[in-house]
Coordinates of N, CA and C in Angstrom, one line a residue:
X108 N 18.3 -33.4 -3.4 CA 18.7 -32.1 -3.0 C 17.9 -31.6 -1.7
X109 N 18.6 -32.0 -0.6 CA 17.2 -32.0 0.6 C 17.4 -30.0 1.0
X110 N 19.0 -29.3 0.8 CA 18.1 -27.5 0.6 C 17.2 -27.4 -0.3
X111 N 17.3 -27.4 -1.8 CA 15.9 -27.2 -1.7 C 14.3 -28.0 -1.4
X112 N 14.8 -28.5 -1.1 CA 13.3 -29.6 -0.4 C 13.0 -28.8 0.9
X113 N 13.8 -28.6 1.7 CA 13.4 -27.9 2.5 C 12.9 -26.1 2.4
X114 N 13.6 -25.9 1.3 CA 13.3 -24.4 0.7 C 12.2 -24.7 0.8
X115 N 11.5 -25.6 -0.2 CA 10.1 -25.6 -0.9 C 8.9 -26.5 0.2
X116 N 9.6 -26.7 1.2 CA 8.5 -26.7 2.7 C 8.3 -25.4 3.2
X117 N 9.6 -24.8 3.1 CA 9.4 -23.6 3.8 C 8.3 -22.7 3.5
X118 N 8.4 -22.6 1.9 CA 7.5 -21.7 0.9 C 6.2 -22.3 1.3
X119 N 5.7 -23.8 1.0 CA 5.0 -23.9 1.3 C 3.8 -23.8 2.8
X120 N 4.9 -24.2 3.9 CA 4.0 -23.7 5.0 C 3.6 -22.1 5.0
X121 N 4.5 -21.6 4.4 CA 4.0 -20.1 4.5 C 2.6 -19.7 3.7
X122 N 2.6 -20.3 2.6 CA 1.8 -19.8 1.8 C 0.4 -20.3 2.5
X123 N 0.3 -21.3 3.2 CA -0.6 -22.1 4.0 C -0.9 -21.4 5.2
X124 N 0.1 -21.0 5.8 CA -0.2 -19.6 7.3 C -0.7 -18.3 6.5
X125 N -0.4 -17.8 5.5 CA -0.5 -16.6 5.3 C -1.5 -16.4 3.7
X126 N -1.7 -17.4 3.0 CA -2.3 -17.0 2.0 C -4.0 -17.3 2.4
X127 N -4.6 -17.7 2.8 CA -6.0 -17.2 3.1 C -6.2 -15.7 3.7
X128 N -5.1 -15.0 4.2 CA -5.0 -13.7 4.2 C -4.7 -12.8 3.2
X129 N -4.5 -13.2 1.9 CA -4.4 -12.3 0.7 C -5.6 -12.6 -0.4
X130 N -5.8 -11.6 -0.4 CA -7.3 -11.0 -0.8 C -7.0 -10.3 -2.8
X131 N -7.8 -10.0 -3.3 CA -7.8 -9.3 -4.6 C -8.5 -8.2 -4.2
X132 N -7.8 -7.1 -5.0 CA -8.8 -6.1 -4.6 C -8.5 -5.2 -6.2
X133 N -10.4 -4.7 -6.7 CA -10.1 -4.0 -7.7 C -11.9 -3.9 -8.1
X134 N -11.8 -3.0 -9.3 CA -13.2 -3.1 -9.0 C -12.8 -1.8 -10.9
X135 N -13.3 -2.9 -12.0 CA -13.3 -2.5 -13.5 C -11.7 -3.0 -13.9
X136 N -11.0 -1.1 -14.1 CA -9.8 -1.3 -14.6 C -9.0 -1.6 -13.4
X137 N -9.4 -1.2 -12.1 CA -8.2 -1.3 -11.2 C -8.1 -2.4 -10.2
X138 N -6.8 -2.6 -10.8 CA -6.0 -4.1 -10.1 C -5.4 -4.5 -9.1
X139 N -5.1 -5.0 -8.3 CA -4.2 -5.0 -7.1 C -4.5 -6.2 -6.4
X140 N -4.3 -6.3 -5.2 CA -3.9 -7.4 -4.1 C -4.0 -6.3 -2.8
X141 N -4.7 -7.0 -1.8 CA -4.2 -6.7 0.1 C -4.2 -7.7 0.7
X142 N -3.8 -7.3 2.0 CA -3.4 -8.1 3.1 C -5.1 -8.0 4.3
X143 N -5.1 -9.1 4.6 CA -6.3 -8.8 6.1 C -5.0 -8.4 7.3
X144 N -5.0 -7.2 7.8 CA -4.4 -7.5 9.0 C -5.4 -6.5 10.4
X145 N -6.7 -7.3 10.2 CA -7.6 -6.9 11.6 C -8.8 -7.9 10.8
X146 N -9.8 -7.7 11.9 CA -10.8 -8.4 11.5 C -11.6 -7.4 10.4
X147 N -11.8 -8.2 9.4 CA -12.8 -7.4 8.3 C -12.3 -6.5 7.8
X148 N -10.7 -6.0 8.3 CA -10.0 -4.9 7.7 C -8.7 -5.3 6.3
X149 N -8.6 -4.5 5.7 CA -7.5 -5.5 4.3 C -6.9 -3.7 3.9
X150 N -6.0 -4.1 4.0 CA -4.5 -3.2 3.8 C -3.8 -3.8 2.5
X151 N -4.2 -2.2 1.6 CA -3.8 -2.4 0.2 C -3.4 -0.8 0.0
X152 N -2.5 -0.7 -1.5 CA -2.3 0.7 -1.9 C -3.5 1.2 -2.6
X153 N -3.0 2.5 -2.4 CA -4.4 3.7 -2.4 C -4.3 3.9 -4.1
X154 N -3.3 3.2 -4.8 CA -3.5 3.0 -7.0 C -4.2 1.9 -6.8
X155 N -4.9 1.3 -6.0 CA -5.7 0.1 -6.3 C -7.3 0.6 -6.7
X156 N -7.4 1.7 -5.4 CA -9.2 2.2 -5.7 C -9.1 2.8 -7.1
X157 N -10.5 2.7 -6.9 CA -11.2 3.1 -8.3 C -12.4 4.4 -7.8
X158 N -12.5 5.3 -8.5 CA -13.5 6.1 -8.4 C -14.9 5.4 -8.7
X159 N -15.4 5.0 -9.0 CA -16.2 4.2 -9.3 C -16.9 3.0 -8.3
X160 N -15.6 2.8 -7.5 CA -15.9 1.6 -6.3 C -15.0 0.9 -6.1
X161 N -14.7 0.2 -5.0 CA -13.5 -0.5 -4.9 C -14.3 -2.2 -4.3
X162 N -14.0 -3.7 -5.1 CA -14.3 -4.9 -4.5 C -13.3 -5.4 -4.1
X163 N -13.5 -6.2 -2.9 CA -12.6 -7.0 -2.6 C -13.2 -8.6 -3.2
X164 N -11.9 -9.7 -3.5 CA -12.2 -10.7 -3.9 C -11.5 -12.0 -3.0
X165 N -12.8 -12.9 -1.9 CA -12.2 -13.4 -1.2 C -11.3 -14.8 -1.5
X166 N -10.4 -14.8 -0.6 CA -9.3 -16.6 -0.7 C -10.6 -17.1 -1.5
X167 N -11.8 -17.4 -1.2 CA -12.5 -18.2 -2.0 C -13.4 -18.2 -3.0
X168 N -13.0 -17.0 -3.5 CA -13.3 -16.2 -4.8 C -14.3 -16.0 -5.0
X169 N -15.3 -15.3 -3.9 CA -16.5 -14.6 -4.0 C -15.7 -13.3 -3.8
X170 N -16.5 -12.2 -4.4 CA -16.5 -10.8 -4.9 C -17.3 -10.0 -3.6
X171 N -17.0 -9.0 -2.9 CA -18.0 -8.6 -1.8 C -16.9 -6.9 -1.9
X172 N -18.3 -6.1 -1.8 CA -18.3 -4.7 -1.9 C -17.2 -4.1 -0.5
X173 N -16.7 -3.2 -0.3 CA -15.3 -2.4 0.5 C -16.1 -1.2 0.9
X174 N -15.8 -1.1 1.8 CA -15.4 0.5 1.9 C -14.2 0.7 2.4
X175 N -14.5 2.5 2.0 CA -13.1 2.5 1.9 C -12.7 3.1 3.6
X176 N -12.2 2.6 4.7 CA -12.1 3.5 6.1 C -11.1 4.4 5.4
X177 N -10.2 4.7 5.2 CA -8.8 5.4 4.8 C -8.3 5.5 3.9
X178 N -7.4 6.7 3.3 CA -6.8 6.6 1.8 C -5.6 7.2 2.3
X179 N -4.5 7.3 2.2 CA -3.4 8.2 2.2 C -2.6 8.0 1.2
X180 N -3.1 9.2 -0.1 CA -2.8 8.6 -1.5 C -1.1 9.0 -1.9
X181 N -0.5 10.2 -0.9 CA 0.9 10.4 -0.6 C 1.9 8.6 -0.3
X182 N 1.2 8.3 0.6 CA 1.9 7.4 1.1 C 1.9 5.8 0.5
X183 N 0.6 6.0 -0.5 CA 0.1 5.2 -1.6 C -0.4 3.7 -0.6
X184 N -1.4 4.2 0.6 CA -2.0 3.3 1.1 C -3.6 3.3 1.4
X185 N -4.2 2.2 1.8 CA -5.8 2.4 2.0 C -5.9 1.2 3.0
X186 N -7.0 1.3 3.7 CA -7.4 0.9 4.5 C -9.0 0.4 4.2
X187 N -9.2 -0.8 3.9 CA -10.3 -1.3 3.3 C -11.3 -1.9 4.7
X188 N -12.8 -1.9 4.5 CA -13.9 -2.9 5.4 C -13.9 -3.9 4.4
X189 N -14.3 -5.1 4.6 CA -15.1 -6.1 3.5 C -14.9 -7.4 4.7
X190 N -15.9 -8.4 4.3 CA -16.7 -9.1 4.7 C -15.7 -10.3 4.2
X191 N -14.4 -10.3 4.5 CA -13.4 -11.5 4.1 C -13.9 -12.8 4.8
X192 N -14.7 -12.7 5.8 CA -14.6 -14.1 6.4 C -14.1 -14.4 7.5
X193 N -13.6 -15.1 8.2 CA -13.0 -15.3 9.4 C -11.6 -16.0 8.8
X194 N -10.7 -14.6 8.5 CA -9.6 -15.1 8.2 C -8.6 -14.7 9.3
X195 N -7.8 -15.2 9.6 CA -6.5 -14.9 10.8 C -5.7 -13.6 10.1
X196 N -5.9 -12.9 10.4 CA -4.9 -11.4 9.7 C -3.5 -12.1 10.5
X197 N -2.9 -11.1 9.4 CA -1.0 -11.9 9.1 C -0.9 -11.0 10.4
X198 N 0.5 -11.6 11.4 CA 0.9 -10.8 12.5 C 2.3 -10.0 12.1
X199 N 2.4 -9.0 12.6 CA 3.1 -7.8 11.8 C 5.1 -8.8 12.4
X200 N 5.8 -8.4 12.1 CA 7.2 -9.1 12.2 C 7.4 -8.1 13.6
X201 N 7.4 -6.6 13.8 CA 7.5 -6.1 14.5 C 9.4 -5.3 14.2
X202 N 9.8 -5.7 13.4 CA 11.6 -5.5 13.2 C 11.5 -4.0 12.3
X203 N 10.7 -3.6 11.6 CA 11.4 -2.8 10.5 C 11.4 -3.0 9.5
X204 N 12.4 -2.4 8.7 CA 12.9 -2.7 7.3 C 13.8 -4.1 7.8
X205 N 13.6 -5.2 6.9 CA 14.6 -6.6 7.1 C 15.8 -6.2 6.1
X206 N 17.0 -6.5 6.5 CA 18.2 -6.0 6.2 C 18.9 -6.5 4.7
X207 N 19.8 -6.3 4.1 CA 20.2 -7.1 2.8 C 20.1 -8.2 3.6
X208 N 19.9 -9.2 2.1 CA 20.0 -10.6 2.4 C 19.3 -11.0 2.8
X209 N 17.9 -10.7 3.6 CA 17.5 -11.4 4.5 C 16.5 -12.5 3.2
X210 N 15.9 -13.8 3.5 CA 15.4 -14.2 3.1 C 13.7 -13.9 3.2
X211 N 13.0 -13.3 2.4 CA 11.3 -13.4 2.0 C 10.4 -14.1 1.3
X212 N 9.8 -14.1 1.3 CA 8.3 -15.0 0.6 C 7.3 -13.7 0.3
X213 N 7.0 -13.3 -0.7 CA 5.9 -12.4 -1.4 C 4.8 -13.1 -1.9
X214 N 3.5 -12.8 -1.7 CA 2.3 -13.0 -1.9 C 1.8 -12.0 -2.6
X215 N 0.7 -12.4 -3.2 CA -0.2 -11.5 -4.5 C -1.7 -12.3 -5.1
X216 N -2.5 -11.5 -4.9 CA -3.7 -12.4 -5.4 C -4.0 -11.0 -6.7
X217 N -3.3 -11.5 -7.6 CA -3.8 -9.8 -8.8 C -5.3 -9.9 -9.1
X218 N -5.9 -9.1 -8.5 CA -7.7 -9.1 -9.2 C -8.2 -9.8 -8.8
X219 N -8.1 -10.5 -8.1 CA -8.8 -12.3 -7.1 C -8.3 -13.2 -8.4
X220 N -7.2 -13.3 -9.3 CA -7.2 -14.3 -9.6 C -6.3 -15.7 -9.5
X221 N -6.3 -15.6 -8.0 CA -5.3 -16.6 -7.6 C -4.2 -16.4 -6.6
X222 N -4.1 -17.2 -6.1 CA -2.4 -16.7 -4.9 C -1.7 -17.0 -5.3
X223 N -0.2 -16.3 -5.9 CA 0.7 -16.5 -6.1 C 2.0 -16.3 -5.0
X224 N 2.6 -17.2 -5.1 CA 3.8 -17.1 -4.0 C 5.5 -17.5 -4.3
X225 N 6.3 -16.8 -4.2 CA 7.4 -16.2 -4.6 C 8.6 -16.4 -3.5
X226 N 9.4 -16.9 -3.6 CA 10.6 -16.4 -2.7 C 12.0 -15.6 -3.1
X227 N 12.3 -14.8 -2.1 CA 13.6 -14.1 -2.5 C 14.4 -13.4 -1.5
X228 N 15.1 -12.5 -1.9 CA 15.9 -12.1 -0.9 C 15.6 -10.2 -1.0
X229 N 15.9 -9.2 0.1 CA 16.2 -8.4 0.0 C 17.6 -7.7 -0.5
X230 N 17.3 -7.1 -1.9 CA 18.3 -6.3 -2.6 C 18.7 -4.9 -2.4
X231 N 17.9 -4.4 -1.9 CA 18.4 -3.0 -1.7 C 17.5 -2.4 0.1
X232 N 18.5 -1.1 0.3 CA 17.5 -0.6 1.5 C 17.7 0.3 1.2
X233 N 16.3 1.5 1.8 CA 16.1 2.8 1.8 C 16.1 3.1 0.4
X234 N 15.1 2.9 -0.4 CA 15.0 3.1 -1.8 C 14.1 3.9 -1.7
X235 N 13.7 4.7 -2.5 CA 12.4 6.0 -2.9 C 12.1 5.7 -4.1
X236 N 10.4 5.9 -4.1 CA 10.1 6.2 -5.6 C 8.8 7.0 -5.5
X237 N 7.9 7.7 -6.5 CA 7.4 8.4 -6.2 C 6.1 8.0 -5.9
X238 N 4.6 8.2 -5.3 CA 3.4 7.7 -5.1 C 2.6 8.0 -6.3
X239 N 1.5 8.1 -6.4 CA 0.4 8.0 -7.1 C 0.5 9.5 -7.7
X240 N 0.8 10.6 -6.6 CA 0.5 12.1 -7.0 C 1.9 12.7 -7.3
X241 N 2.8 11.6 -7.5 CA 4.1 12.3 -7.4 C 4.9 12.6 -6.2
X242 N 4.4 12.7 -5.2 CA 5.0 12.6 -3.9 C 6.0 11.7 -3.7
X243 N 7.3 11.7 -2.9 CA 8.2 10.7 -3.0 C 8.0 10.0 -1.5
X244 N 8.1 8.2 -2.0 CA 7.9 7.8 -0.3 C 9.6 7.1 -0.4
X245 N 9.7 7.7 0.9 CA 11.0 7.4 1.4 C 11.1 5.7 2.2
X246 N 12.3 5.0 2.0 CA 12.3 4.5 3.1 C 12.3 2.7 2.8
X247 N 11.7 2.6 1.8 CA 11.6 1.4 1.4 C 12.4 0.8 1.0
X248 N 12.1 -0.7 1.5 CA 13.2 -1.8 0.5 C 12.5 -2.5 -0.8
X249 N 13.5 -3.0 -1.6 CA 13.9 -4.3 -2.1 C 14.0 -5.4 -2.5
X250 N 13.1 -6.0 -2.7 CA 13.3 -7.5 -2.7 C 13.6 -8.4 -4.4
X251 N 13.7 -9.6 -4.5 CA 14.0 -9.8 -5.8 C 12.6 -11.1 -5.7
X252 N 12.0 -11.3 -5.2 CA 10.7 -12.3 -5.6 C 9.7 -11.6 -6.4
X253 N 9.9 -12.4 -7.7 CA 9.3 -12.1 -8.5 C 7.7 -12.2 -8.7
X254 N 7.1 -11.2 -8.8 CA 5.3 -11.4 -8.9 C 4.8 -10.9 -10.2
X255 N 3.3 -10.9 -10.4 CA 3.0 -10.5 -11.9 C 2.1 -9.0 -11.2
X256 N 2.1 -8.3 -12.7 CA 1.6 -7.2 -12.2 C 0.3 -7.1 -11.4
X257 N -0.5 -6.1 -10.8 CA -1.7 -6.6 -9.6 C -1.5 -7.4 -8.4
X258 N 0.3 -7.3 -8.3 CA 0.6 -8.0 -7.0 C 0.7 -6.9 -6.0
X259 N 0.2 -5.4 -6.3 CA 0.9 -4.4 -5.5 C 0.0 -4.6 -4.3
X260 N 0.2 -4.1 -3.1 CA -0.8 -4.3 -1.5 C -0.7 -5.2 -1.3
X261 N 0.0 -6.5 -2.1 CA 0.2 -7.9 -1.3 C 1.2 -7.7 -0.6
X262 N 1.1 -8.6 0.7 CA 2.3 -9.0 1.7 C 3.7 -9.3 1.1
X263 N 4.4 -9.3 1.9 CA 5.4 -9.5 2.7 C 6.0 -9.9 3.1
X264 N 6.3 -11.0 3.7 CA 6.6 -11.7 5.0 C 7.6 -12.3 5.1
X265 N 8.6 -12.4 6.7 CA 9.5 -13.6 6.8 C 9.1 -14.9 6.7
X266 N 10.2 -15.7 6.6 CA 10.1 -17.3 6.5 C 9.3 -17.7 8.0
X267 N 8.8 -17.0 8.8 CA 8.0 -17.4 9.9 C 6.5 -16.9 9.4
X268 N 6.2 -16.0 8.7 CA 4.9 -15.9 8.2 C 4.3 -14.6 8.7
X269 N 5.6 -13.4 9.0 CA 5.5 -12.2 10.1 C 5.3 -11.4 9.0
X270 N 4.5 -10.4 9.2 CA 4.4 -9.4 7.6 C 5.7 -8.5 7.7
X271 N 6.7 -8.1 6.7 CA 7.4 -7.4 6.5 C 7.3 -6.1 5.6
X272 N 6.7 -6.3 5.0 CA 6.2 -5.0 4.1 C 5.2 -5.1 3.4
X273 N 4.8 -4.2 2.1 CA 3.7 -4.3 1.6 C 4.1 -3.9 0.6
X274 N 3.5 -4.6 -0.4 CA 4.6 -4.9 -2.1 C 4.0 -3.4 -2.3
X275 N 4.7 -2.3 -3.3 CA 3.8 -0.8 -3.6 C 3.9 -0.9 -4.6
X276 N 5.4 -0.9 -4.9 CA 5.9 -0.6 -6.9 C 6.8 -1.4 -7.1
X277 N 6.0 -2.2 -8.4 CA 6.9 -3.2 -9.2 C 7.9 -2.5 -10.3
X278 N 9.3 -2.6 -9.9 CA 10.4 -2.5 -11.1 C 10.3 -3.1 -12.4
X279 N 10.9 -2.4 -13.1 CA 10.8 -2.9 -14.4 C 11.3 -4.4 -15.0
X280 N 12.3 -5.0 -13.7 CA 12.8 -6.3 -13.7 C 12.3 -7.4 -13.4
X281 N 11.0 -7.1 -12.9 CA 10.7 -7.5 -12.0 C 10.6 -7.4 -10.6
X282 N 11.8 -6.7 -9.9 CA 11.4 -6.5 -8.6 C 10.4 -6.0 -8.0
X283 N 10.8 -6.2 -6.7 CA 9.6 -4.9 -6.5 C 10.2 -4.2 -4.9
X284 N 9.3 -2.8 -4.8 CA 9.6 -2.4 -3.4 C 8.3 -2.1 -2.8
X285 N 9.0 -2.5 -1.3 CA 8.0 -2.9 -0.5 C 8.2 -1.8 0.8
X286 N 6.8 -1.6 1.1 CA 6.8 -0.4 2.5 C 6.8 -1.5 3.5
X287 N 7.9 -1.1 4.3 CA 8.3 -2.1 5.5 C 7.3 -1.8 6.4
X288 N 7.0 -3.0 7.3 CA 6.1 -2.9 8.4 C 6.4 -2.5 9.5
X289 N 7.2 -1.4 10.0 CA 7.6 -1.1 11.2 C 6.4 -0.3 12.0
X290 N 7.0 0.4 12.7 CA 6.1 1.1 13.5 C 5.3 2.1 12.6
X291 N 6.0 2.7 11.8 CA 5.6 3.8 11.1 C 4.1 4.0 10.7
X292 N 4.2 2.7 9.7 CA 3.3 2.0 8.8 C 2.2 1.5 10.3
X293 N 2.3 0.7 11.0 CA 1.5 0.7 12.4 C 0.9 1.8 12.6
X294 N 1.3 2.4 12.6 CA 0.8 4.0 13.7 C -0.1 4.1 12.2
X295 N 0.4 4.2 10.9 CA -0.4 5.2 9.8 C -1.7 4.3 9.7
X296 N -1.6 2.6 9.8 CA -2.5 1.8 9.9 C -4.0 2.4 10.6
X297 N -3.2 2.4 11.8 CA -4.3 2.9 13.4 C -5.0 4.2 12.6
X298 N -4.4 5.1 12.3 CA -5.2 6.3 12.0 C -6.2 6.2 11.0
X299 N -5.8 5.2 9.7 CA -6.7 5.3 8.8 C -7.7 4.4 9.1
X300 N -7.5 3.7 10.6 CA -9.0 2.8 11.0 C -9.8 3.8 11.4
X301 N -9.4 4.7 12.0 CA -10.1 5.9 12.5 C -10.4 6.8 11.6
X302 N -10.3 6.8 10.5 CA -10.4 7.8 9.6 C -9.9 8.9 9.5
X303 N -8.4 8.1 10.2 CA -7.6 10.1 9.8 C -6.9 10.0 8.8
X304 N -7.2 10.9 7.9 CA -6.2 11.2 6.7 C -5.1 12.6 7.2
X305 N -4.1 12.0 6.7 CA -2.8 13.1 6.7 C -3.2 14.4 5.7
X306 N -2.7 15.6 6.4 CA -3.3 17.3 5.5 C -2.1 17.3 5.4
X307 N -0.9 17.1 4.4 CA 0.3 17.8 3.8 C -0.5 19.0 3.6
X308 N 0.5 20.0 3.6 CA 0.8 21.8 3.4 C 1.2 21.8 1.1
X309 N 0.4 22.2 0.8 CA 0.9 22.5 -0.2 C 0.8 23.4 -0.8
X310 N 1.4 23.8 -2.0 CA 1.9 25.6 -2.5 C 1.2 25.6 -4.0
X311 N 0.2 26.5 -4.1 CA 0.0 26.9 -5.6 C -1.1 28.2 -5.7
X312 N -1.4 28.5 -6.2 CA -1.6 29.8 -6.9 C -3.2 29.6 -7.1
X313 N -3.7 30.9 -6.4 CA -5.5 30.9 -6.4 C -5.9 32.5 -7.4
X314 N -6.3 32.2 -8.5 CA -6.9 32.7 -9.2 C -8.7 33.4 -8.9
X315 N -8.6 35.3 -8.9 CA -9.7 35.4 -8.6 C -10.1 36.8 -9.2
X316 N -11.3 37.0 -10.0 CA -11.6 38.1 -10.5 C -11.5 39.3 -9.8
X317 N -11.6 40.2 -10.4 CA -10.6 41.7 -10.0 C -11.7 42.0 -8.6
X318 N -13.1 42.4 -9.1 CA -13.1 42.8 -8.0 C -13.2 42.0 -6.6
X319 N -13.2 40.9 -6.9 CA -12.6 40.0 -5.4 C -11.3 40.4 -5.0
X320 N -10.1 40.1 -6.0 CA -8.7 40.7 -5.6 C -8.8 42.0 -4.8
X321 N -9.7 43.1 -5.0 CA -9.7 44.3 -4.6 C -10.1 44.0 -3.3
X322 N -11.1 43.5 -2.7 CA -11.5 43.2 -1.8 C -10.7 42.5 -0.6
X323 N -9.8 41.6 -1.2 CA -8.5 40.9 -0.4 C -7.7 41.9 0.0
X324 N -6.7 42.3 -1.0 CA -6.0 43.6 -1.2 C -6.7 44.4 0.2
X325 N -7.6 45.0 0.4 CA -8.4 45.9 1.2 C -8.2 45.5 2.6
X326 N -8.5 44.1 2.7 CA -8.6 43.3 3.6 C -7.4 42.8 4.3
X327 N -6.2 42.9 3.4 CA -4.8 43.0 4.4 C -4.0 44.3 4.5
X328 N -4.8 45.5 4.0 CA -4.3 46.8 4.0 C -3.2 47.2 2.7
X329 N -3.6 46.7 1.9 CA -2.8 46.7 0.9 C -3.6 47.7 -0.3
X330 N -2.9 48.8 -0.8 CA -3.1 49.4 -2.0 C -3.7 49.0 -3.2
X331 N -5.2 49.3 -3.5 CA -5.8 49.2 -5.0 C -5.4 49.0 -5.7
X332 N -5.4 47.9 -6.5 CA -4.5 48.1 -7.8 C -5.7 47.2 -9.0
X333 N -5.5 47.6 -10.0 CA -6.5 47.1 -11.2 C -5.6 46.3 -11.5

């Protein structure tokens, strides 16, 4: 059957360009997988840290401490330092979201325990689901390559070895959806090297003993009230 023989060169050369770039990352209960895409830098989701600490666990299964440059726990990303080694970070595809059908290869190292590698196709576009805080992220696709749980912050990639997304949330079927690598994700990358985190505007209710309230009250010209 020389398609899939060639399928399973395909898989393979990929996993060979791009899996010394997938890392474990987790540190006690929390699990996951990233990507190297800079030097010393590894791009995973922000459900992977731990309060406690976050390890990265390298291709060659030594364990070495993170920091963390960035968190943007809306968007369910992070931006990790660690001492991976001299690994070639994956080169971004540059396209976007990859369209139905297109053919992918998903990578996952859950907890540093191994690379696992998958092929499949994109099943859906522009899917939502919600982040870590409830926030909904827009925008994502689809895929049907199946990974085990702790594959989340793992890559992506087309059959040329280009990163296409970044696995976030595994379906209940196994699927999973992935934040595509366009520009977006670029730009949010850059910031979190620099340490900028996003200030969403949010709405709730500040509680404060009377005679503070009086004091406020006073202070926008507003009438006494007990």
């Amino acid at each position: 059957m020389p398609v899939i023989a060639d399928i399973g060169r395909s898989i393979a050369t990929v996993a060979e360009a791009v899996g010394p770039a997938v890392v474990g990352v987790g540190h006690r209960w929390a699990v996951g997988s990233g990507v190297v895409v800079g030097e010393g830098m590894v791009l995973t989701n922000a459900h992977n840290l731990s309060r406690s600490g976050v390890g990265v666990v390298t291709p060659s299964g030594d364990l070495v401490d993170a920091e963390v440059l960035g968190a943007d726990i809306d968007s369910d990303l992070a931006l990790l330092r660690a001492d991976v080694g001299e690994h070639t970070p994956v080169p971004w595809s540059g396209n976007g979201s990859p369209g139905l059908g297109t053919p992918v290869v998903a990578l996952g190292n859950p907890g540093g325990r191994g690379l696992r590698v998958t092929l499949g196709f994109v099943s859906g576009e522009d899917r939502t689901f919600r982040g870590p805080r409830g926030s909904r992220i827009r925008g994502s696709f689809e895929h049907t390559a199946p990974l085990l749980p702790g594959s989340s912050g793992g890559p992506v990639v087309d059959l040329d070895g280009r990163l296409a997304g970044i696995n976030t949330h595994r379906l209940g079927s196994g699927f999973y959806l992935a934040i595509p690598a366009g520009e977006a994700l670029r730009d949010k990358v850059d910031a979190l090297a620099r340490g900028e985190v996003p200030q969403r505007r949010r709405l709730g209710v500040g509680l404060a003993p009377s005679h503070v309230a009086r004091r406020l009250r006073r202070a926008v010209g507003l009438d006494e009230r007990d």
